[in-house]
Structure formats: structure tokens, C-alpha cells
Tab-separated table of C-alpha atoms in Angstrom:
chain	number	residue	atom	x	y	z
A	186	MET	CA	-24.950	30.047	-25.276
A	187	GLY	CA	-27.986	31.374	-23.351
A	188	SER	CA	-28.125	31.414	-19.764
A	189	ASN	CA	-30.545	28.649	-19.370
A	190	LYS	CA	-28.165	26.456	-21.509
A	191	ILE	CA	-25.285	27.342	-19.040
A	192	PHE	CA	-27.687	26.223	-16.483
A	193	GLN	CA	-28.210	23.112	-17.833
A	194	VAL	CA	-24.276	22.464	-17.885
A	195	LEU	CA	-24.083	23.508	-14.606
A	196	ILE	CA	-26.793	20.675	-13.119
A	197	ASN	CA	-25.278	18.276	-15.454
A	198	GLU	CA	-21.743	19.097	-13.842
A	199	ILE	CA	-23.146	19.030	-10.233
A	200	ARG	CA	-24.559	15.399	-10.816
A	201	LEU	CA	-21.278	13.946	-12.366
A	202	THR	CA	-19.497	15.521	-9.392
A	203	ILE	CA	-22.132	14.607	-6.722
A	204	PRO	CA	-23.927	11.397	-8.192
A	205	GLU	CA	-26.155	11.416	-4.802
A	206	LEU	CA	-28.052	14.282	-6.414
A	207	ALA	CA	-28.924	12.387	-9.367
A	208	ASP	CA	-32.550	12.352	-9.001
A	209	HIS	CA	-32.678	15.778	-6.943
A	210	PRO	CA	-34.564	18.505	-8.527
A	211	ILE	CA	-32.440	21.559	-8.926
A	212	ALA	CA	-33.893	24.927	-9.561
A	213	ARG	CA	-32.261	28.134	-10.584
A	214	ASN	CA	-33.015	29.696	-7.194
A	215	ASP	CA	-31.021	26.668	-5.221
A	216	ALA	CA	-27.632	27.574	-3.852
A	217	MET	CA	-24.923	24.835	-4.277
A	218	ALA	CA	-24.329	25.149	-0.416
A	219	ASP	CA	-28.052	24.337	0.055
A	220	LEU	CA	-28.055	21.107	-2.016
A	221	GLY	CA	-25.020	19.992	0.019
A	222	VAL	CA	-22.185	20.951	-2.274
A	223	ASN	CA	-18.907	21.480	-0.536
A	224	SER	CA	-16.164	24.165	-1.440
A	225	MET	CA	-14.013	21.816	-2.950
A	226	GLU	CA	-16.862	19.977	-5.164
A	227	ARG	CA	-18.143	23.952	-5.966
A	228	GLY	CA	-14.665	24.502	-7.657
A	229	GLU	CA	-14.720	20.988	-9.414
A	230	ILE	CA	-18.081	21.925	-10.713
A	231	LEU	CA	-16.985	25.455	-11.698
A	232	ILE	CA	-13.915	24.230	-13.725
A	233	ALA	CA	-15.874	21.667	-15.334
A	234	THR	CA	-18.608	23.994	-16.363
A	235	LEU	CA	-15.875	26.525	-17.839
A	236	GLU	CA	-14.268	23.599	-19.627
A	237	ALA	CA	-17.737	22.340	-21.036
A	238	ILE	CA	-18.359	25.878	-22.433
A	239	ASN	CA	-14.664	26.277	-23.439
A	240	LEU	CA	-14.451	29.515	-21.552
A	241	GLU	CA	-11.089	30.448	-19.719
A	242	ILE	CA	-11.510	32.993	-17.022
A	243	PRO	CA	-10.039	33.104	-13.758
A	244	MET	CA	-12.088	31.521	-10.967
A	245	THR	CA	-12.173	34.851	-8.837
A	246	GLN	CA	-14.488	36.219	-11.570
A	247	LEU	CA	-17.193	33.817	-10.552
A	248	HIS	CA	-17.456	35.295	-7.065
A	249	GLY	CA	-20.863	36.816	-5.851
A	250	PRO	CA	-23.732	34.986	-7.457
A	251	SER	CA	-25.946	33.754	-4.327
A	252	ASN	CA	-27.841	31.222	-6.527
A	253	LEU	CA	-27.280	29.010	-9.820
A	254	GLY	CA	-29.543	31.303	-11.862
A	255	GLU	CA	-27.195	34.138	-10.900
A	256	LEU	CA	-24.397	32.031	-11.641
A	257	ALA	CA	-25.444	31.021	-15.075
A	258	ASP	CA	-26.260	34.449	-15.762
A	259	LEU	CA	-22.794	35.728	-14.720
A	260	ILE	CA	-21.083	33.026	-16.895
A	261	HIS	CA	-23.250	33.732	-19.736
A	262	ALA	CA	-22.157	37.312	-19.304
A	263	LYS	CA	-18.228	36.544	-19.161
A	264	SER	CA	-18.820	34.476	-22.052
A	265	ALA	CA	-20.471	37.254	-24.190
A	266	GLN	CA	-17.381	39.531	-23.327
A	267	GLN	CA	-14.876	36.671	-24.811
B	1104	MET	CA	19.866	-3.660	28.124
B	1105	PRO	CA	18.901	-7.020	29.787
B	1106	ASN	CA	15.217	-7.793	30.548
B	1107	GLN	CA	14.142	-4.482	28.655
B	1108	HIS	CA	11.555	-6.351	26.913
B	1109	ASN	CA	10.014	-7.206	30.331
B	1110	ASN	CA	9.067	-3.442	30.523
B	1111	ASN	CA	7.282	-3.674	27.106
B	1112	PRO	CA	3.598	-4.708	26.861
B	1113	PRO	CA	3.135	-7.657	24.308
B	1114	LEU	CA	1.574	-6.465	21.145
B	1115	ALA	CA	-0.521	-8.545	19.060
B	1116	VAL	CA	-2.173	-8.418	15.682
B	1117	THR	CA	-5.682	-8.950	15.817
B	1118	GLY	CA	-6.962	-8.404	12.254
B	1119	ILE	CA	-5.272	-8.346	8.745
B	1120	GLY	CA	-6.545	-7.305	5.611
B	1121	ALA	CA	-4.994	-7.999	2.227
B	1122	ALA	CA	-5.034	-7.624	-1.520
B	1123	CYS	CA	-2.624	-9.342	-4.146
B	1124	GLY	CA	-2.476	-10.382	-7.517
B	1125	ALA	CA	-4.749	-13.579	-6.722
B	1126	GLY	CA	-7.558	-11.188	-5.632
B	1127	PHE	CA	-8.941	-9.253	-2.347
B	1128	GLY	CA	-8.820	-10.781	1.143
B	1129	LYS	CA	-6.852	-13.344	2.903
B	1130	ALA	CA	-8.309	-16.160	1.400
B	1131	ALA	CA	-7.069	-14.985	-1.947
B	1132	LEU	CA	-3.659	-14.651	-0.359
B	1133	LYS	CA	-3.613	-17.731	1.262
B	1134	GLY	CA	-4.678	-19.374	-2.235
B	1135	ALA	CA	-1.548	-17.465	-3.702
B	1136	LEU	CA	0.793	-18.653	-1.303
B	1137	PHE	CA	-0.250	-22.239	-1.045
B	1138	GLY	CA	-1.778	-22.620	-4.493
B	1139	SER	CA	-0.003	-23.840	-7.829
B	1140	ARG	CA	-1.069	-20.826	-9.780
B	1141	ASN	CA	1.751	-18.522	-11.012
B	1142	LEU	CA	0.498	-14.859	-11.274
B	1143	PHE	CA	3.218	-13.424	-13.122
B	1144	SER	CA	2.529	-12.099	-16.776
B	1145	TYR	CA	2.932	-8.854	-18.607
B	1146	LEU	CA	1.739	-5.298	-17.215
B	1147	GLU	CA	-1.267	-4.128	-18.720
B	1148	ARG	CA	-2.719	-1.185	-16.946
B	1149	PRO	CA	-2.776	2.214	-18.789
B	1150	GLY	CA	0.324	4.319	-18.263
B	1151	ARG	CA	2.749	1.216	-17.905
B	1152	GLN	CA	3.285	0.228	-21.722
B	1153	SER	CA	7.232	0.340	-22.733
B	1154	GLY	CA	7.884	1.796	-26.130
B	1155	ALA	CA	8.043	-0.489	-29.375
B	1156	SER	CA	11.810	-1.001	-28.984
B	1157	GLU	CA	11.555	-2.179	-25.393
B	1158	ALA	CA	10.557	-5.317	-23.660
B	1159	PRO	CA	7.320	-5.148	-21.859
B	1160	PHE	CA	7.238	-5.043	-18.094
B	1161	ILE	CA	6.689	-8.205	-16.464
B	1162	GLY	CA	4.600	-8.113	-13.092
B	1163	ILE	CA	1.490	-8.783	-10.987
B	1164	GLU	CA	-1.574	-6.527	-11.369
B	1165	LEU	CA	-4.520	-6.729	-9.043
B	1166	PRO	CA	-7.931	-7.842	-10.157
B	1167	GLU	CA	-10.556	-5.346	-10.214
B	1168	ALA	CA	-11.445	-3.868	-6.748
B	1169	PRO	CA	-14.679	-4.622	-5.135
B	1170	PRO	CA	-17.014	-1.840	-4.614
B	1171	THR	CA	-15.948	0.733	-1.832
B	1172	ILE	CA	-17.845	1.470	1.284
B	1173	LEU	CA	-17.221	5.268	0.241
B	1174	PRO	CA	-20.017	7.607	-0.841
B	1175	GLN	CA	-20.410	8.027	-4.467
B	1176	ARG	CA	-19.193	11.768	-4.537
B	1177	ILE	CA	-15.813	10.559	-2.978
B	1178	ASP	CA	-15.628	7.103	-4.713
B	1179	ARG	CA	-15.507	8.819	-8.185
B	1180	THR	CA	-12.309	10.652	-7.487
B	1181	VAL	CA	-10.463	7.837	-5.731
B	1182	GLY	CA	-7.329	6.618	-7.180
B	1183	LEU	CA	-6.328	2.937	-7.286
B	1184	SER	CA	-3.956	3.157	-4.042
B	1185	GLY	CA	-6.855	4.703	-2.226
B	1186	ARG	CA	-9.559	2.374	-3.514
B	1187	VAL	CA	-7.494	-0.823	-2.453
B	1188	ALA	CA	-6.520	0.640	0.921
B	1189	VAL	CA	-10.282	1.157	1.743
B	1190	SER	CA	-10.967	-2.549	0.865
B	1191	VAL	CA	-8.057	-4.042	2.560
B	1192	LEU	CA	-8.760	-1.574	5.812
B	1193	ASP	CA	-12.498	-2.672	5.963
B	1194	GLU	CA	-11.203	-6.547	6.002
B	1195	ALA	CA	-8.710	-5.750	8.875
B	1196	TRP	CA	-11.404	-3.738	10.679
B	1197	HIS	CA	-14.027	-5.845	10.944
B	1198	GLU	CA	-11.815	-9.063	11.606
B	1199	ALA	CA	-10.556	-6.924	14.689
B	1200	ASN	CA	-14.058	-5.773	15.379
B	1201	LEU	CA	-13.176	-2.131	15.769
B	1202	ASP	CA	-16.535	-0.604	15.669
B	1203	GLY	CA	-16.879	-0.625	19.187
B	1204	ILE	CA	-13.653	1.165	20.050
B	1205	ASP	CA	-13.430	4.962	20.910
B	1206	PRO	CA	-12.510	6.361	17.491
B	1207	LYS	CA	-10.143	9.077	19.456
B	1208	ARG	CA	-8.181	5.918	20.522
B	1209	ILE	CA	-7.641	4.568	17.102
B	1210	GLY	CA	-4.615	5.538	14.944
B	1211	LEU	CA	-3.564	4.708	11.334
B	1212	ILE	CA	0.011	4.949	9.827
B	1213	VAL	CA	0.086	4.396	5.938
B	1214	GLY	CA	3.408	3.203	4.613
B	1215	GLY	CA	4.633	4.480	1.169
B	1216	ALA	CA	5.825	7.498	-0.684
B	1217	GLY	CA	5.190	8.291	-4.486
B	1218	LEU	CA	2.256	6.343	-4.338
B	1219	ASN	CA	0.213	7.612	-7.147
B	1220	SER	CA	2.553	8.180	-9.795
B	1221	ARG	CA	0.877	6.448	-12.637
B	1222	GLU	CA	-2.314	8.433	-12.139
B	1223	GLN	CA	-0.573	11.576	-11.859
B	1224	ALA	CA	1.476	11.060	-14.890
B	1225	ILE	CA	-1.771	10.195	-16.879
B	1226	ALA	CA	-3.546	13.346	-15.558
B	1227	ALA	CA	-0.615	15.526	-16.254
B	1228	THR	CA	-0.368	14.201	-19.785
B	1229	SER	CA	-4.454	14.661	-20.129
B	1230	TYR	CA	-4.221	18.293	-19.078
B	1231	SER	CA	-1.082	19.443	-20.598
B	1232	GLU	CA	-2.839	21.429	-23.385
B	1233	ARG	CA	-5.621	22.795	-21.091
B	1234	PRO	CA	-4.255	23.576	-17.809
B	1235	ALA	CA	-6.958	26.143	-17.107
B	1236	PHE	CA	-9.217	23.071	-16.553
B	1237	ILE	CA	-7.314	21.031	-13.985
B	1238	PRO	CA	-9.802	19.764	-11.391
B	1239	PRO	CA	-8.966	21.635	-8.112
B	1240	ARG	CA	-9.101	18.458	-6.231
B	1241	TYR	CA	-5.381	17.635	-7.622
B	1242	GLY	CA	-4.433	20.118	-5.264
B	1243	HIS	CA	-4.730	17.700	-2.581
B	1244	VAL	CA	-4.673	14.512	-3.903
B	1245	PHE	CA	-1.254	14.690	-5.369
B	1246	LEU	CA	0.210	14.328	-1.767
B	1247	ASP	CA	0.681	10.831	-0.520
B	1248	THR	CA	-1.545	11.899	2.562
B	1249	ASP	CA	-4.596	11.448	0.373
B	1250	VAL	CA	-4.683	7.859	0.954
B	1251	GLY	CA	-4.592	8.105	4.483
B	1252	ALA	CA	-7.415	10.799	4.231
B	1253	ILE	CA	-9.687	8.781	2.050
B	1254	CYS	CA	-9.311	5.781	4.785
B	1255	THR	CA	-10.211	8.330	7.793
B	1256	SER	CA	-13.344	9.829	5.957
B	1257	ALA	CA	-14.647	6.239	5.717
B	1258	PHE	CA	-13.407	4.654	8.999
B	1259	PRO	CA	-14.074	6.382	12.641
B	1260	ILE	CA	-10.342	6.973	13.287
B	1261	ARG	CA	-9.827	10.060	15.031
B	1262	GLY	CA	-6.657	9.489	17.027
B	1263	PHE	CA	-3.910	10.511	14.423
B	1264	CYS	CA	-3.039	9.748	10.802
B	1265	ARG	CA	0.249	9.716	9.253
B	1266	THR	CA	1.977	8.632	6.236
B	1267	VAL	CA	5.636	7.458	6.386
B	1268	GLY	CA	7.877	6.976	3.460
B	1269	ALA	CA	10.710	4.303	3.905
B	1270	ALA	CA	11.141	3.054	0.427
B	1271	SER	CA	10.503	-0.730	0.132
B	1272	ALA	CA	10.664	-0.918	3.876
B	1273	SER	CA	7.561	1.444	4.437
B	1274	GLY	CA	5.373	-1.365	5.425
B	1275	LEU	CA	7.586	-2.429	8.008
B	1276	VAL	CA	8.530	1.138	9.219
B	1277	ALA	CA	4.477	1.600	9.541
B	1278	THR	CA	4.323	-1.472	11.689
B	1279	LEU	CA	7.216	-0.174	13.742
B	1280	GLN	CA	5.560	3.023	14.098
B	1281	ALA	CA	2.120	1.444	14.807
B	1282	MET	CA	3.699	-0.607	17.618
B	1283	GLN	CA	5.432	2.375	19.299
B	1284	ALA	CA	2.094	4.410	19.185
B	1285	VAL	CA	0.305	1.802	21.086
B	1286	ARG	CA	3.173	0.851	23.506
B	1287	CYS	CA	3.715	4.530	24.636
B	1288	GLY	CA	-0.144	4.934	25.008
B	1289	GLN	CA	-0.909	7.627	22.179
B	1290	VAL	CA	-3.594	5.255	21.054
B	1291	ASP	CA	-5.123	1.736	22.083
B	1292	VAL	CA	-5.262	0.704	18.456
B	1293	CYS	CA	-3.139	1.272	15.544
B	1294	ILE	CA	-3.501	0.083	12.128
B	1295	ALA	CA	-0.174	-0.187	9.736
B	1296	LEU	CA	-1.145	-0.256	6.219
B	1297	GLY	CA	1.323	-0.990	3.351
B	1298	ALA	CA	-0.089	1.021	0.613
B	1299	LEU	CA	-0.193	-0.083	-3.212
B	1300	GLN	CA	2.572	1.343	-5.018
B	1301	ASP	CA	1.092	2.715	-8.236
B	1302	LEU	CA	4.139	2.269	-10.411
B	1303	SER	CA	4.152	4.582	-13.730
B	1304	LEU	CA	6.099	3.668	-16.866
B	1305	PHE	CA	8.596	6.377	-15.689
B	1306	ASP	CA	9.139	4.598	-12.397
B	1307	LEU	CA	9.496	1.281	-14.153
B	1308	GLN	CA	11.752	2.408	-17.166
B	1309	SER	CA	14.222	4.085	-14.491
B	1310	MET	CA	14.210	1.090	-12.182
B	1311	ARG	CA	14.991	-1.179	-15.035
B	1312	ALA	CA	17.816	1.224	-16.052
B	1313	MET	CA	19.356	1.616	-12.552
B	1314	GLY	CA	19.469	-2.607	-12.555
B	1315	ALA	CA	17.279	-3.206	-9.549
B	1316	MET	CA	14.063	-4.227	-11.695
B	1317	GLY	CA	14.375	-7.282	-13.861
B	1318	SER	CA	15.801	-6.837	-17.206
B	1319	GLU	CA	14.674	-8.285	-20.348
B	1320	ARG	CA	16.237	-11.728	-19.843
B	1321	TYR	CA	13.085	-13.317	-18.938
B	1322	SER	CA	10.966	-11.076	-21.192
B	1323	ALA	CA	9.700	-14.315	-22.919
B	1324	ALA	CA	9.040	-16.231	-20.037
B	1325	PRO	CA	7.299	-14.035	-17.470
B	1326	ARG	CA	6.595	-16.817	-15.017
B	1327	LYS	CA	10.382	-17.363	-14.336
B	1328	ALA	CA	11.079	-13.703	-14.097
B	1329	SER	CA	10.848	-13.305	-10.316
B	1330	ARG	CA	13.636	-15.637	-8.759
B	1331	PRO	CA	14.859	-14.167	-5.568
B	1332	MET	CA	17.898	-16.091	-3.960
B	1333	SER	CA	18.402	-18.169	-7.249
B	1334	GLN	CA	21.643	-18.005	-9.169
B	1335	ASP	CA	19.612	-17.092	-12.272
B	1336	HIS	CA	18.165	-13.967	-10.596
B	1337	ASP	CA	17.988	-10.785	-12.608
B	1338	GLY	CA	16.390	-8.000	-10.484
B	1339	PHE	CA	13.230	-7.610	-8.909
B	1340	ILE	CA	9.829	-8.151	-10.481
B	1341	TYR	CA	6.925	-5.803	-9.561
B	1342	GLY	CA	3.771	-7.202	-8.203
B	1343	GLU	CA	0.849	-4.924	-6.884
B	1344	ALA	CA	-0.365	-5.490	-3.236
B	1345	CYS	CA	-1.489	-3.831	0.013
B	1346	ALA	CA	-2.079	-5.019	3.360
B	1347	ALA	CA	-3.219	-3.726	6.904
B	1348	LEU	CA	-2.428	-5.009	10.296
B	1349	VAL	CA	-4.520	-4.218	13.409
B	1350	ILE	CA	-2.099	-3.886	16.435
B	1351	GLU	CA	-3.218	-3.670	19.743
B	1352	ARG	CA	-1.839	-4.622	23.575
B	1353	LEU	CA	-2.078	-8.531	24.037
B	1354	ASP	CA	-5.517	-9.578	25.410
B	1355	THR	CA	-5.027	-13.230	25.908
B	1356	LYS	CA	-9.019	-13.607	25.875
B	1357	ARG	CA	-8.812	-12.213	22.164
B	1358	GLN	CA	-8.237	-14.172	19.248
B	1359	HIS	CA	-5.043	-12.841	17.547
B	1360	TYR	CA	-2.480	-13.910	14.787
B	1361	GLY	CA	0.779	-13.636	16.774
B	1362	ILE	CA	3.020	-11.293	18.903
B	1363	LEU	CA	4.929	-8.636	17.494
B	1364	ALA	CA	7.882	-9.066	19.924
B	1365	GLY	CA	10.607	-6.989	18.672
B	1366	GLY	CA	11.738	-4.540	16.146
B	1367	ALA	CA	14.087	-1.963	14.965
B	1368	GLN	CA	15.061	0.499	12.041
B	1369	SER	CA	18.398	1.956	11.132
B	1370	VAL	CA	19.963	4.015	8.436
B	1371	ASP	CA	23.251	3.148	6.973
B	1372	GLY	CA	24.205	6.196	5.102
B	1373	ASN	CA	23.604	5.030	1.553
B	1374	ARG	CA	21.926	7.259	-0.616
B	1375	GLY	CA	20.851	4.518	-3.460
B	1376	PRO	CA	19.949	1.163	-3.491
B	1377	GLU	CA	23.207	-0.404	-1.917
B	1378	PRO	CA	22.652	-2.645	0.874
B	1379	ASN	CA	24.731	-3.017	3.849
B	1380	SER	CA	24.742	-6.597	5.474
B	1381	GLU	CA	26.478	-4.971	8.940
B	1382	ALA	CA	23.436	-2.694	9.239
B	1383	GLN	CA	21.102	-5.724	8.284
B	1384	GLN	CA	22.661	-7.813	11.148
B	1385	LYS	CA	22.546	-4.976	13.681
B	1386	VAL	CA	18.833	-4.490	13.273
B	1387	ALA	CA	18.174	-8.114	13.654
B	1388	HIS	CA	20.119	-8.011	16.760
B	1389	THR	CA	18.090	-5.097	18.341
B	1390	ALA	CA	14.970	-6.717	17.270
B	1391	LEU	CA	15.895	-10.187	18.685
B	1392	GLN	CA	17.384	-8.420	22.073
B	1393	GLN	CA	13.969	-6.854	22.329
B	1394	ALA	CA	12.164	-10.035	22.031
B	1395	GLY	CA	14.387	-11.651	24.557
B	1396	LEU	CA	15.451	-14.476	21.888
B	1397	GLN	CA	19.012	-15.262	20.367
B	1398	ALA	CA	19.248	-15.919	16.320
B	1399	GLY	CA	19.352	-19.597	17.111
B	1400	ASP	CA	15.747	-19.339	18.526
B	1401	ILE	CA	14.342	-18.218	15.004
B	1402	ASP	CA	12.817	-21.176	13.125
B	1403	TYR	CA	11.483	-18.917	10.293
B	1404	VAL	CA	13.097	-16.263	8.063
B	1405	ASN	CA	10.736	-14.198	5.736
B	1406	GLY	CA	13.451	-12.160	4.169
B	1407	HIS	CA	13.356	-9.108	2.150
B	1408	ALA	CA	15.068	-11.187	-1.016
B	1409	THR	CA	13.792	-9.273	-3.961
B	1410	GLY	CA	15.850	-10.971	-6.695
B	1411	THR	CA	18.694	-8.081	-7.241
B	1412	PRO	CA	22.047	-9.951	-7.540
B	1413	LEU	CA	23.781	-7.480	-4.857
B	1414	GLY	CA	20.652	-7.505	-2.449
B	1415	ASP	CA	20.422	-11.265	-2.470
B	1416	LYS	CA	24.223	-11.658	-2.037
B	1417	THR	CA	24.281	-9.353	1.014
B	1418	GLU	CA	21.355	-10.524	2.554
B	1419	LEU	CA	22.687	-14.116	2.426
B	1420	GLU	CA	25.733	-13.039	4.336
B	1421	THR	CA	23.594	-11.283	6.869
B	1422	TYR	CA	21.670	-14.609	7.238
B	1423	LYS	CA	24.947	-16.504	7.838
B	1424	GLU	CA	26.666	-14.117	9.902
B	1425	LEU	CA	23.703	-14.056	12.326
B	1426	GLY	CA	23.501	-18.005	12.142
B	1427	LEU	CA	20.233	-18.571	10.872
B	1428	ASN	CA	21.200	-21.844	9.178
B	1429	LYS	CA	18.668	-23.945	11.114
B	1430	ALA	CA	15.769	-21.641	10.357
B	1431	TRP	CA	13.234	-22.482	7.291
B	1432	ILE	CA	13.346	-19.561	4.804
B	1433	ASN	CA	11.291	-18.864	1.899
B	1434	THR	CA	10.902	-16.071	-0.667
B	1435	THR	CA	7.301	-14.344	-0.719
B	1436	LYS	CA	8.296	-12.071	-3.542
B	1437	SER	CA	8.807	-15.235	-5.626
B	1438	ILE	CA	5.068	-15.670	-5.677
B	1439	LEU	CA	3.768	-11.868	-5.285
B	1440	GLY	CA	6.401	-9.940	-6.814
B	1441	HIS	CA	7.738	-6.621	-4.961
B	1442	GLY	CA	5.090	-4.222	-4.005
B	1443	LEU	CA	7.648	-1.871	-2.582
B	1444	SER	CA	5.628	0.523	-0.429
B	1445	SER	CA	3.274	-2.718	0.367
B	1446	ALA	CA	6.134	-5.569	0.405
B	1447	GLY	CA	6.629	-5.288	4.412
B	1448	ALA	CA	2.959	-5.097	5.229
B	1449	ILE	CA	2.030	-7.987	2.764
B	1450	GLU	CA	4.957	-10.398	3.414
B	1451	LEU	CA	4.085	-9.890	7.357
B	1452	ALA	CA	0.538	-10.817	6.465
B	1453	ALA	CA	1.960	-13.774	4.632
B	1454	VAL	CA	3.942	-14.685	7.861
B	1455	PHE	CA	0.851	-14.560	10.009
B	1456	LEU	CA	-1.074	-16.689	7.676
B	1457	GLN	CA	1.667	-19.432	7.532
B	1458	MET	CA	1.881	-19.269	11.317
B	1459	ARG	CA	-1.677	-19.963	11.607
B	1460	GLU	CA	-1.777	-22.677	8.945
B	1461	GLY	CA	1.206	-24.521	10.504
B	1462	GLN	CA	2.985	-24.734	6.933
B	1463	LEU	CA	5.290	-22.774	4.771
B	1464	HIS	CA	4.577	-21.576	1.348
B	1465	PRO	CA	7.155	-22.872	-1.331
B	1466	CYS	CA	9.537	-20.799	-3.467
B	1467	ASN	CA	9.172	-20.367	-6.992
B	1468	ASN	CA	12.051	-20.559	-9.443
B	1469	ILE	CA	14.786	-20.863	-6.510
B	1470	ASP	CA	16.739	-23.573	-8.399
B	1471	PRO	CA	19.881	-23.395	-8.754
B	1472	ALA	CA	19.921	-21.853	-5.366
B	1473	LEU	CA	22.277	-19.161	-4.612
B	1474	ASP	CA	23.353	-20.677	-1.596
B	1475	PRO	CA	22.239	-24.479	-1.077
B	1476	THR	CA	23.581	-24.826	2.293
B	1477	LEU	CA	20.692	-22.610	4.076
B	1478	LYS	CA	17.217	-24.576	4.830
B	1479	TRP	CA	15.018	-23.245	1.725
B	1480	VAL	CA	11.695	-24.370	1.572
B	1481	GLY	CA	11.245	-25.883	-1.964
B	1482	SER	CA	8.631	-26.202	-4.658
B	1483	ALA	CA	6.122	-27.668	-2.337
B	1484	PRO	CA	4.639	-26.249	0.974
B	1485	GLN	CA	6.358	-27.416	3.890
B	1486	PRO	CA	4.514	-28.295	7.149
B	1487	HIS	CA	6.051	-26.419	9.952
B	1488	LYS	CA	4.758	-24.638	13.049
B	1489	ILE	CA	6.316	-21.509	13.316
B	1490	GLN	CA	7.219	-20.387	16.719
B	1491	ASN	CA	9.685	-17.637	16.096
B	1492	ALA	CA	9.889	-15.602	13.208
B	1493	LEU	CA	12.425	-13.213	11.805
B	1494	LYS	CA	11.128	-10.551	8.975
B	1495	PHE	CA	13.441	-8.059	7.210
B	1496	SER	CA	12.526	-5.447	5.001
B	1497	PHE	CA	15.222	-3.082	3.170
B	1498	GLY	CA	14.796	0.315	1.282
B	1499	PHE	CA	16.545	2.332	-0.943
B	1500	GLY	CA	18.390	5.192	1.027
B	1501	GLY	CA	20.071	2.964	3.457
B	1502	ILE	CA	16.871	1.765	5.308
B	1503	ASN	CA	17.093	-1.498	7.407
B	1504	THR	CA	14.277	-2.991	9.363
B	1505	ALA	CA	14.023	-6.116	11.136
B	1506	LEU	CA	10.570	-7.420	13.176
B	1507	VAL	CA	10.672	-10.520	15.336
B	1508	LEU	CA	7.249	-12.396	15.645
B	1509	LYS	CA	6.160	-14.913	18.344
B	1510	ALA	CA	3.243	-17.602	17.386
B	1511	PRO	CA	0.376	-17.047	19.949
B	1512	SER	CA	1.025	-18.956	23.176
B	1513	SER	CA	-0.914	-22.191	24.170
B	1514	GLU	CA	-2.061	-20.275	27.315
B	1515	ASP	CA	-3.758	-17.592	25.185
B	1516	LEU	CA	-7.557	-18.042	24.945
B	1517	ALA	CA	-7.227	-20.782	28.005
């Protein structure tokens, strides 16, 4: 699965977790914090995304990205290693 | 301790919220208490179905909760007990008109423990094969404190929030603690909420096995199964419920339901379900003393009265030893079932509604009465203006509580 598809999965999980963002445009250079996602919700979104693409890695390996595009790239790189 | 009660400011209940099998709101509760519809049936919620060789569980389940006032992002993760609590609190809050009160002067006490066991069991089964994907929120929602946390995220309550577990006396213990918090000045308003006990199959099966919950005797006739204080009783029958009571110092210019005149809790050292009449009498005496009343002044008793053979027998001994022979008595669990954590709160709500209505609700299935010498309300509502009521709640683990309530006086609102 490519980075763009993973980005789409992330958007889907963000909108399931925060229905208030259903109609809010979300771009690759948006950070979750800027969208008003709190730390608990961020964890929920990450775990749900990993489940959706069936990737089992520790959450600590997803630290670092500064926006959703970078996060999608990182998840893509981790899934390619599996 | 003569005149001790004079040093305590009178406390009044200024708002009530309720949910029971008949629906959400006090109107539904009133309909259940005074109407003729029998609410008992078979339990149907996911996670409560007995095995093929076992009789189905009987009880009462709430209809679907109305939409909450919670933001969607919180609403989607809220379980049954929290959802119902928000609805019930909303009703009590608005009746007591708390919007203008300083949030730091408002407290919340949630009564109940093990509140979400059905949903936890379902989630545990669902994720048993994929633990890596357990949603992180379960790290805080598994705690009973989540119900209070949901409530205080939705309402401007910033004094304190705590959760007290006292088994089936939780609703009454929450009330006693709320009274204490107002009396000592910690807050000006304290809400006592008896939370919905969302029982799992595991809970139901084990309480049936221990002989506390009704057996298979009435499995073909669910409407006859809940029969507290009847010779044919066979254990308690579950009924989902939740209630909230807003407690403040009495302001005679404000509308209120009645006075919380005295209350007491004790522990008698039984780890399990065994009742103790002596300890029950003791809390009643303490509550009466605080209220400045004698047992003979009580004209209405709302007991614990679950329908377990030993529990009913022991409670009857308590009534007789206290000399409550002249008071009207009815059995709210014969109509609403036993809500466990919520029982004390929903039954207190029932007492105040009866006080305001000037009539007492009937008893279902009491005939033949275990003790016909007492003054039971029969199968029809009984006109009666409650002046002084005595309410009991008892809980597994040797917990005994009693509360004395007085009707609003004619000088109030004068």
C-alpha cells in the first residue's frame, strides 16, 4: 500500500474518531494537533490505522513526523519492512 | 446526642433526574410507579444471553437513550452507563436550575462499582485475538471513574467529582456523602447519582449461582418473577435504572421535593451477602435521631426489599423490632427490578415522587405476603400524604444504610 493510500486511511480514521471533522479538508501538510486532535485521540487514530492496514508495530516507532504526509510516509516505510 | 440535628442546616432535594425501564425522565418513572404496565421480560442486550441449557435471564432493560448533549467525538466512545448518566443528570440539572451557580461550588458523587462489566466483556472478547489493536481509550474507560468524568466534561461541575462503591447501597451512600459535602461547606450544591449497573452474563450467572438473583422458578412467567416480601419470593430480579438528586441547603423560597433529615451508614463485618438486622436497626436509629424523630413518627417505609428469602426475612425483623407496624410499606423493586448501584437513588426518587403525588405506588406480586400483619400497599395505588419517610438500602459486604426524609413543610414558599 502506497503512502497516499495510507494517508487516505489516516483521513478516514481521523473522521471516524472526530466526526466534527467530517467536512473539514485535510491535507498532507496538516498536523493532527492543528486539526484539534488531542493526544488520546491521536493514539486511537494511529492504532485504528495500523489495524486497518494490518501492521503490528510498537507505537513508539511512529514518533517524529511533523505532519500527516510524513506520518503516512513513515507508516509506509515500516509496512515495507514487514 | 440531644438536639444534634439542630446544629445541622436542613438539606433539600431541588432537582431529580431518572431513567427506568419505562423510559427517560420523571414522567416515565411516575408512569411506571402508578400505571399498570408490567415491565419485566427477558434480557436482550448483547452480552447477557444465557447458554442453551440455561434458563434465560429475566429483568428490565431501558429503551434506547435519547441523544446526549455530548460532542460527537466524545459521544461515540461513551458506554451505556455513561450515556444514561448524562441524560439523567441533564434532567436534574435543569430542574434545579444550576446554570447560574459557580461551577467551583458544585460537586458530583457517582455511586457504583463495576459499572461497565458487560461492555468490557464484549470488548475483551472482540480484541482477544488482536490485542495489539486495543484502542488506547480502554486505558481510562475501564475505570468506574469514567462515568463521572463524562458527566463533568459535559456539565460545569468544578468543585469535585468522586465515585463511591457500596454495592447495592451505592445510590444511598452517594446521597449520604453528597449531604455531608454540602453540610460541611465543601460545596453549595452536590449531585448524587446512582449509576446504571451494566451487568454482564458473568455477573448474572454468578449472582444466580450464589442464590441472590431469581432462579429458573419463574422463567416461563417473567412478570411474576420479581416478588419482594412475598411468601413465593425467589431472589431479586435485575432492572436497569439510573437517578440523580440535586442536594442543597434548604431555601424556603425555592421549590423542592423534600428534606433529607438524617442518614447513616454502617458496616457489620459480613464479607458476602448475609444481612444483619441488628445493624439495619442501628442505622435506622441513628438516622431517626438526626432527624429528631421516633420510629413511630414514620408513616411510610421504602425498604431495600429485594425478594431474596433471607434478605426479606431479616428486613421484616428490622421493621418489627423498630416498631414500624403503623407505617405504609411498598416494594419499589417489584415494579422497577433491582438496579444494584442505582437502586438507592432511583428508589429515593420514587419516594419523592410519591410524596409530591400524595399517593403510594402499588406492590406487584406480594400476595401471599410474607408478613400480612404489616401495612403493605396492595395491588392498587394508595392515597397517602407522606410526612416522614424511612428509606433503607443494603449492600453485599455488610453495608447498611438508612435515610429519613421529610415532606416540604407548609411554611415553605410562604
